[in-house]
Coordinates of C-alpha atoms in Angstrom, one line a residue:
M339 CA 11.0 -63.0 -13.5
K340 CA 8.4 -60.6 -12.2
L341 CA 9.5 -57.4 -10.4
N342 CA 7.6 -54.6 -8.4
L343 CA 9.7 -51.4 -8.7
F344 CA 9.0 -48.6 -6.2
V345 CA 10.8 -45.4 -7.2
P346 CA 10.1 -41.7 -7.7
L347 CA 9.5 -41.0 -11.4
P348 CA 10.1 -37.9 -13.4
P349 CA 8.9 -35.0 -13.2
A350 CA 9.7 -35.5 -9.7
G351 CA 12.4 -33.1 -8.6
T352 CA 15.1 -35.7 -7.8
E353 CA 17.9 -37.2 -9.7
I354 CA 17.0 -40.5 -8.6
A355 CA 13.9 -40.4 -10.9
N356 CA 16.0 -39.6 -13.8
N357 CA 18.3 -42.3 -13.2
T358 CA 15.3 -44.6 -13.0
V359 CA 14.6 -43.9 -16.6
R360 CA 18.1 -44.3 -17.7
A361 CA 18.2 -47.9 -16.0
L362 CA 14.8 -49.2 -17.0
P363 CA 15.7 -50.4 -20.4
A364 CA 18.3 -52.9 -18.6
I365 CA 15.8 -53.9 -16.0
T366 CA 13.0 -54.4 -18.3
A367 CA 15.2 -56.6 -20.6
R368 CA 15.9 -59.2 -17.8
A369 CA 12.2 -59.0 -16.0
E370 CA 8.7 -58.2 -16.2
V371 CA 8.4 -55.0 -14.4
V372 CA 5.6 -53.3 -12.6
V373 CA 6.4 -49.8 -11.6
W374 CA 4.5 -48.3 -8.7
T375 CA 4.2 -44.6 -7.8
E376 CA 1.9 -42.4 -5.8
Q377 CA 2.5 -39.6 -8.1
S378 CA -0.5 -38.2 -9.8
E379 CA 1.5 -37.8 -13.1
W380 CA 4.7 -38.9 -14.7
D381 CA 6.5 -38.5 -17.7
S382 CA 7.1 -41.0 -20.2
L383 CA 9.7 -43.6 -19.1
G384 CA 11.0 -44.5 -22.6
V385 CA 10.0 -48.2 -22.5
D386 CA 6.8 -50.3 -22.5
V387 CA 6.4 -50.9 -18.8
E388 CA 3.2 -50.9 -16.6
V389 CA 2.9 -48.2 -14.1
R390 CA 0.4 -48.5 -11.2
R391 CA -0.7 -45.8 -9.0
Y392 CA -1.4 -46.5 -5.3
N393 CA -2.5 -44.3 -2.3
Q394 CA -0.7 -44.4 0.8
G395 CA -2.4 -47.0 3.2
Q396 CA -4.0 -48.9 0.5
N397 CA -3.3 -52.7 1.0
L398 CA -1.4 -54.1 -2.0
W399 CA -0.7 -57.4 -0.8
R400 CA -2.4 -59.3 -3.5
E401 CA -0.9 -57.3 -6.2
L402 CA 2.5 -57.4 -4.8
N403 CA 2.5 -61.0 -4.1
R404 CA 2.0 -61.9 -7.7
A405 CA 5.6 -60.8 -8.4
D406 CA 8.9 -62.7 -7.4
A407 CA 10.3 -59.7 -5.8
T408 CA 9.7 -56.2 -4.9
V409 CA 12.5 -53.6 -4.8
Y410 CA 12.1 -50.3 -2.8
H411 CA 14.2 -47.1 -3.5
I412 CA 14.6 -45.2 -0.2
G413 CA 16.4 -42.0 0.3
N414 CA 16.4 -39.1 2.9
N415 CA 13.7 -36.8 1.1
H416 CA 10.3 -37.7 2.6
L417 CA 8.6 -35.9 -0.4
F418 CA 10.1 -38.5 -2.7
H419 CA 10.5 -41.5 -0.4
G420 CA 8.1 -41.4 2.6
A421 CA 5.4 -43.2 0.7
I422 CA 7.7 -46.0 -0.5
Y423 CA 9.0 -46.6 2.9
E424 CA 5.5 -47.0 4.2
V425 CA 4.7 -49.9 1.8
S426 CA 8.1 -51.4 2.5
R427 CA 7.1 -51.6 6.0
Q428 CA 3.9 -53.8 5.1
H429 CA 5.5 -56.0 2.6
P430 CA 9.1 -57.1 2.8
G431 CA 11.6 -56.6 -0.1
L432 CA 14.9 -55.5 -1.3
V433 CA 15.8 -51.8 -0.3
V434 CA 18.1 -49.7 -2.6
L435 CA 19.5 -47.3 0.0
H436 CA 20.3 -43.9 -1.7
D437 CA 21.3 -42.3 1.6
L438 CA 23.1 -43.7 4.6
C439 CA 21.7 -41.0 6.8
L440 CA 17.9 -41.2 7.2
H441 CA 17.1 -39.1 10.2
Q442 CA 15.2 -36.3 8.3
L443 CA 13.3 -38.8 6.5
F444 CA 11.8 -40.4 9.7
Y445 CA 11.6 -36.9 11.6
H446 CA 9.3 -35.9 8.7
L447 CA 7.3 -38.9 8.6
Y448 CA 6.6 -39.3 12.5
V449 CA 6.8 -35.8 13.9
E450 CA 5.7 -33.4 11.0
Q451 CA 3.3 -35.8 9.1
R452 CA 1.8 -38.0 11.7
G453 CA 2.6 -35.4 14.8
D454 CA 3.7 -38.4 16.8
A455 CA 7.1 -37.1 18.4
E456 CA 6.8 -39.8 21.1
E457 CA 7.0 -42.8 18.6
F458 CA 9.8 -40.9 16.9
L459 CA 11.7 -40.8 20.1
R460 CA 10.9 -44.4 20.9
Q461 CA 12.5 -45.5 17.7
V462 CA 15.6 -43.4 18.5
G463 CA 15.7 -44.8 21.9
F464 CA 15.5 -48.4 20.6
Y465 CA 18.5 -48.1 18.2
Y466 CA 20.5 -45.4 20.3
G467 CA 19.5 -46.0 24.1
A468 CA 18.4 -43.7 26.5
A469 CA 21.1 -41.2 26.2
G470 CA 20.5 -41.0 22.4
R471 CA 16.8 -40.5 23.2
R472 CA 17.6 -37.7 25.7
D473 CA 19.9 -36.0 23.2
V474 CA 17.5 -35.8 20.3
A475 CA 14.6 -34.9 22.5
A476 CA 16.5 -31.8 23.8
R477 CA 16.9 -30.6 20.3
L478 CA 13.5 -31.3 18.9
L479 CA 12.1 -27.7 19.6
H480 CA 14.9 -26.2 17.6
V481 CA 15.4 -29.1 15.2
A482 CA 16.4 -26.7 12.1
Q483 CA 19.4 -25.6 13.9
H484 CA 20.6 -29.3 14.6
V485 CA 19.5 -31.2 11.5
Y486 CA 22.9 -32.1 10.3
Y487 CA 24.2 -33.0 13.9
L488 CA 21.2 -35.3 14.2
S489 CA 21.6 -36.8 10.8
E490 CA 25.2 -37.6 11.7
H491 CA 24.9 -39.0 15.1
Y492 CA 21.4 -40.6 14.8
P493 CA 21.1 -41.7 11.1
L494 CA 18.4 -44.2 11.9
T495 CA 19.3 -46.2 8.8
P496 CA 18.7 -49.6 10.6
L497 CA 14.9 -48.5 10.8
A498 CA 14.5 -48.6 7.1
L499 CA 15.9 -51.9 6.8
E500 CA 14.4 -53.8 9.8
N501 CA 11.7 -55.2 7.5
S502 CA 13.7 -55.7 4.3
L503 CA 15.1 -58.9 2.8
G504 CA 18.2 -57.4 1.8
A505 CA 20.1 -54.0 0.8
L506 CA 21.9 -52.7 -2.1
V507 CA 24.1 -49.7 -1.9
H508 CA 26.0 -47.8 -4.3
S509 CA 29.2 -46.8 -2.3
R510 CA 31.8 -48.8 -0.9
E511 CA 31.8 -46.4 2.4
T512 CA 28.1 -47.1 2.9
F513 CA 28.6 -50.7 2.3
A514 CA 31.4 -50.9 5.1
A515 CA 29.3 -48.7 7.4
L516 CA 26.5 -51.2 7.3
R517 CA 28.4 -54.4 7.0
D518 CA 29.2 -53.8 10.7
T519 CA 25.7 -53.0 11.8
S520 CA 23.2 -54.9 9.7
G521 CA 23.5 -58.3 11.5
H522 CA 22.6 -61.1 9.1
L523 CA 20.9 -59.0 6.6
P524 CA 22.1 -59.6 3.0
L525 CA 24.0 -56.7 1.7
A526 CA 25.3 -56.2 -1.6
Y527 CA 27.3 -53.2 -3.3
T528 CA 27.3 -52.3 -7.0
P529 CA 28.3 -48.9 -8.4
L530 CA 25.5 -46.5 -9.3
P531 CA 24.4 -47.5 -12.8
F532 CA 24.6 -44.7 -15.4
P533 CA 24.4 -45.6 -19.2
V534 CA 26.9 -43.7 -21.2
G535 CA 25.7 -42.1 -24.1
P536 CA 27.8 -40.6 -27.0
R537 CA 30.9 -38.6 -26.4
P538 CA 30.2 -34.8 -26.1
P539 CA 31.8 -32.6 -28.9
L540 CA 35.7 -32.1 -28.3
L541 CA 36.2 -29.2 -26.0
S542 CA 38.0 -26.1 -27.1
P543 CA 41.2 -25.2 -25.4
N544 CA 39.4 -22.6 -23.3
G545 CA 36.7 -25.0 -22.2
R546 CA 33.4 -26.1 -23.5
S547 CA 32.5 -26.9 -27.1
G548 CA 31.8 -24.1 -29.5
D549 CA 32.8 -21.3 -27.6
A550 CA 35.8 -18.9 -27.5
G551 CA 36.2 -19.0 -23.8
A552 CA 34.8 -15.4 -23.3
A553 CA 33.6 -14.4 -19.7
P554 CA 31.2 -14.7 -18.4
Y555 CA 31.8 -18.4 -17.6
Q556 CA 28.9 -20.5 -16.7
L557 CA 28.6 -21.9 -13.3
L558 CA 25.9 -24.7 -12.9
L559 CA 24.4 -25.9 -9.6
F560 CA 21.4 -28.5 -10.1
G561 CA 19.2 -31.0 -8.6
Y562 CA 17.1 -30.6 -5.2
I563 CA 18.6 -27.6 -3.5
G564 CA 18.3 -28.4 0.2
R565 CA 20.6 -26.6 3.0
N566 CA 23.4 -29.1 2.4
R567 CA 24.0 -28.2 -1.1
R568 CA 25.8 -25.2 0.1
L569 CA 24.0 -22.5 -1.9
G570 CA 24.6 -20.0 0.9
G571 CA 28.2 -20.4 1.2
I572 CA 28.5 -20.3 -2.9
L573 CA 26.4 -17.1 -3.1
K574 CA 28.8 -15.5 -0.3
A575 CA 31.7 -16.7 -2.1
L576 CA 30.8 -15.2 -5.3
A577 CA 29.6 -11.9 -3.9
E578 CA 33.0 -11.5 -2.1
Y579 CA 34.9 -12.6 -5.2
R580 CA 37.0 -10.0 -6.8
H581 CA 36.5 -11.1 -10.1
R582 CA 32.9 -12.1 -10.0
D583 CA 31.8 -10.3 -13.1
Q584 CA 33.8 -13.4 -14.8
F585 CA 31.3 -15.7 -13.7
R586 CA 27.6 -16.4 -13.9
L587 CA 25.7 -19.0 -11.7
E588 CA 22.7 -20.9 -13.0
V589 CA 20.5 -22.7 -10.4
Y590 CA 18.5 -25.5 -11.8
G591 CA 16.1 -27.6 -9.6
E592 CA 13.6 -27.2 -6.9
L593 CA 14.8 -24.8 -4.0
T594 CA 13.6 -25.7 -0.2
D595 CA 12.8 -21.9 0.3
R596 CA 12.8 -20.0 -2.9
D597 CA 11.8 -16.5 -1.6
H598 CA 14.5 -16.8 0.9
W599 CA 17.3 -17.5 -1.9
A600 CA 15.9 -14.9 -4.2
A601 CA 16.1 -12.4 -1.3
Q602 CA 19.8 -13.6 -0.5
V603 CA 20.6 -12.9 -4.3
R604 CA 19.3 -9.3 -4.0
A605 CA 20.8 -8.5 -0.7
L606 CA 24.2 -9.6 -1.8
G607 CA 24.0 -7.5 -5.1
L608 CA 24.0 -10.6 -7.4
E609 CA 21.0 -10.1 -9.7
S610 CA 23.2 -9.8 -12.7
H611 CA 25.4 -12.8 -11.7
V612 CA 22.9 -15.3 -10.4
V613 CA 19.7 -16.8 -12.0
L614 CA 17.3 -19.2 -10.1
R615 CA 16.0 -21.3 -13.1
G616 CA 14.0 -23.6 -10.8
F617 CA 12.7 -27.0 -12.0
V618 CA 12.9 -27.3 -15.8
P619 CA 12.3 -30.0 -18.3
E620 CA 15.0 -32.6 -18.7
A621 CA 16.1 -31.3 -22.3
E622 CA 16.7 -27.8 -21.0
L623 CA 18.8 -29.1 -18.2
E624 CA 20.8 -31.4 -20.4
A625 CA 21.2 -28.4 -22.7
A626 CA 22.7 -26.3 -19.7
L627 CA 24.9 -29.1 -18.9
A628 CA 26.3 -29.2 -22.3
S629 CA 27.0 -25.4 -22.4
A630 CA 28.2 -24.8 -18.8
H631 CA 31.9 -24.4 -17.9
L632 CA 32.0 -25.7 -14.4
A633 CA 29.3 -27.5 -11.9
L634 CA 29.3 -27.0 -8.3
N635 CA 28.3 -30.2 -6.7
L636 CA 28.8 -29.3 -3.2
R637 CA 27.1 -31.5 -0.5
F638 CA 27.8 -31.1 3.3
P639 CA 27.0 -32.8 5.2
T640 CA 26.6 -35.6 2.7
M641 CA 24.0 -38.1 3.3
G642 CA 26.4 -40.9 2.7
E643 CA 25.9 -42.2 -0.8
A644 CA 27.0 -42.3 -4.3
S645 CA 25.8 -39.2 -6.5
A646 CA 23.9 -39.7 -9.7
S647 CA 24.3 -36.0 -10.2
Q648 CA 28.1 -36.4 -10.4
L649 CA 27.8 -39.2 -12.8
R650 CA 25.7 -37.0 -15.0
I651 CA 28.3 -34.0 -14.7
W652 CA 30.8 -36.4 -15.9
S653 CA 28.8 -37.8 -18.8
H654 CA 29.1 -34.0 -20.3
A655 CA 32.8 -34.1 -19.4
L656 CA 31.9 -31.1 -17.3
P657 CA 34.7 -30.1 -14.7
S658 CA 33.1 -29.9 -11.0
L659 CA 34.0 -28.9 -7.5
V660 CA 32.7 -31.2 -4.7
S661 CA 32.9 -31.4 -1.0
A662 CA 35.8 -33.2 0.5
A663 CA 33.2 -35.4 2.4
G664 CA 31.7 -38.8 2.4
W665 CA 31.6 -40.7 -1.1
Y666 CA 32.9 -37.3 -2.7
A667 CA 35.9 -37.6 -0.8
S668 CA 36.9 -40.9 -2.4
L669 CA 36.8 -39.6 -5.9
P670 CA 40.2 -39.3 -8.0
A671 CA 41.7 -35.8 -7.5
D672 CA 42.4 -35.5 -11.2
A673 CA 38.7 -36.0 -11.9
V674 CA 37.2 -33.4 -9.5
A675 CA 38.4 -30.4 -7.5
F676 CA 37.7 -30.6 -3.6
V677 CA 36.2 -27.9 -1.5
R678 CA 37.0 -28.4 2.2
P679 CA 33.8 -27.8 4.3
S680 CA 35.8 -26.0 6.9
S681 CA 37.4 -23.6 4.3
E682 CA 34.5 -23.5 1.9
I683 CA 34.7 -19.9 0.8
E684 CA 38.5 -19.7 0.6
D685 CA 38.6 -22.9 -1.5
L686 CA 35.8 -21.6 -3.9
H687 CA 38.0 -18.4 -4.4
T688 CA 41.1 -20.6 -5.1
H689 CA 39.5 -22.7 -7.6
F690 CA 37.8 -19.6 -9.2
D691 CA 41.2 -18.1 -9.5
A692 CA 42.8 -21.3 -10.8
F693 CA 39.9 -21.7 -13.3
L694 CA 40.4 -18.2 -14.9
D695 CA 44.0 -18.7 -15.0
D696 CA 43.7 -21.9 -16.9
P697 CA 40.4 -23.2 -18.1
S698 CA 42.1 -25.9 -20.1
R699 CA 43.0 -27.6 -16.8
F700 CA 39.7 -27.8 -15.9
A701 CA 38.6 -29.0 -19.4
E702 CA 40.9 -31.8 -18.8
M703 CA 39.4 -32.8 -15.4
G704 CA 36.2 -33.0 -17.0
R705 CA 37.5 -35.4 -19.7
R706 CA 38.9 -37.5 -17.1
G707 CA 35.7 -37.8 -15.3
R708 CA 34.2 -38.9 -18.5
E709 CA 36.8 -41.6 -18.9
L710 CA 36.0 -42.8 -15.5
L711 CA 32.3 -43.0 -16.2
E712 CA 33.1 -45.0 -19.3

């Protein structure tokens, strides 16, 4: 079987790219794969696979038709998925959907990239009627203030699937939502793949391997840090926490506005408590995950799909705090600790207190997550 695969590749600042590398050995064992990318550079993929570069707008019909199937990985971030979506419009294939809400993807493609707000509103009107079009149009001038309202009420997911031959999703919630709206489109669910490596070293009674539990404990936030990753709330919670000297937060990954967040850290007096690491090599992030005590994987609003970041956290038997929303809300209560979006700072403080009171309970939470992954 010959397969075309359109997907972000490392070092792109998305966990989807990293998960691609983890899944490629299993895929290439079953098919002859050509990986397509718009990126000018990419890291080693760890397997012998052909990688071809394309330019947006290039006619790929001849090359793509030589394969038995073409697979497009589509998510909400236009930086990583915009060009992939454009190709999927020209050549039908299977869409692997990484987010249920795709409003921001299409806003960036139509309004910001093409400058065609009218076509964007036409698409909104097609799927959500005249009332939906009027609602979105009224909010376009101040879209940053309404971005999550728009994503929730006008996800535009059908637009990503209208030229597809089928869709694959990684959460039961997304499958249920699409089953009722996708008509006769073939739809399948499979858990997000994540190859499980060797178990991490046994944890000490106080938490992570090889330390005596001495403060400051390492908090870790990583991935593509957009507004829904709740960094603002996390910084505020840490600044107001009476035992904040017991914790140190390290933020790994691309920040949407690094200067803004650096200013926030200074304004809150957190220079000695927070480090914005930015995007780092994979090995450095793996080392950080191995030595951290608690991961902060908050996402609200969630865009609806399963989280490769959460599986990566569990692979390190690392305890984590997650938002009680979307796919995260379906996770077992003994494998994560929930933060209610309506009580974010209060719940963060409660979990910080609980961690300081009994780190071993959180270590057990991390072990339970690892067991679920296995």
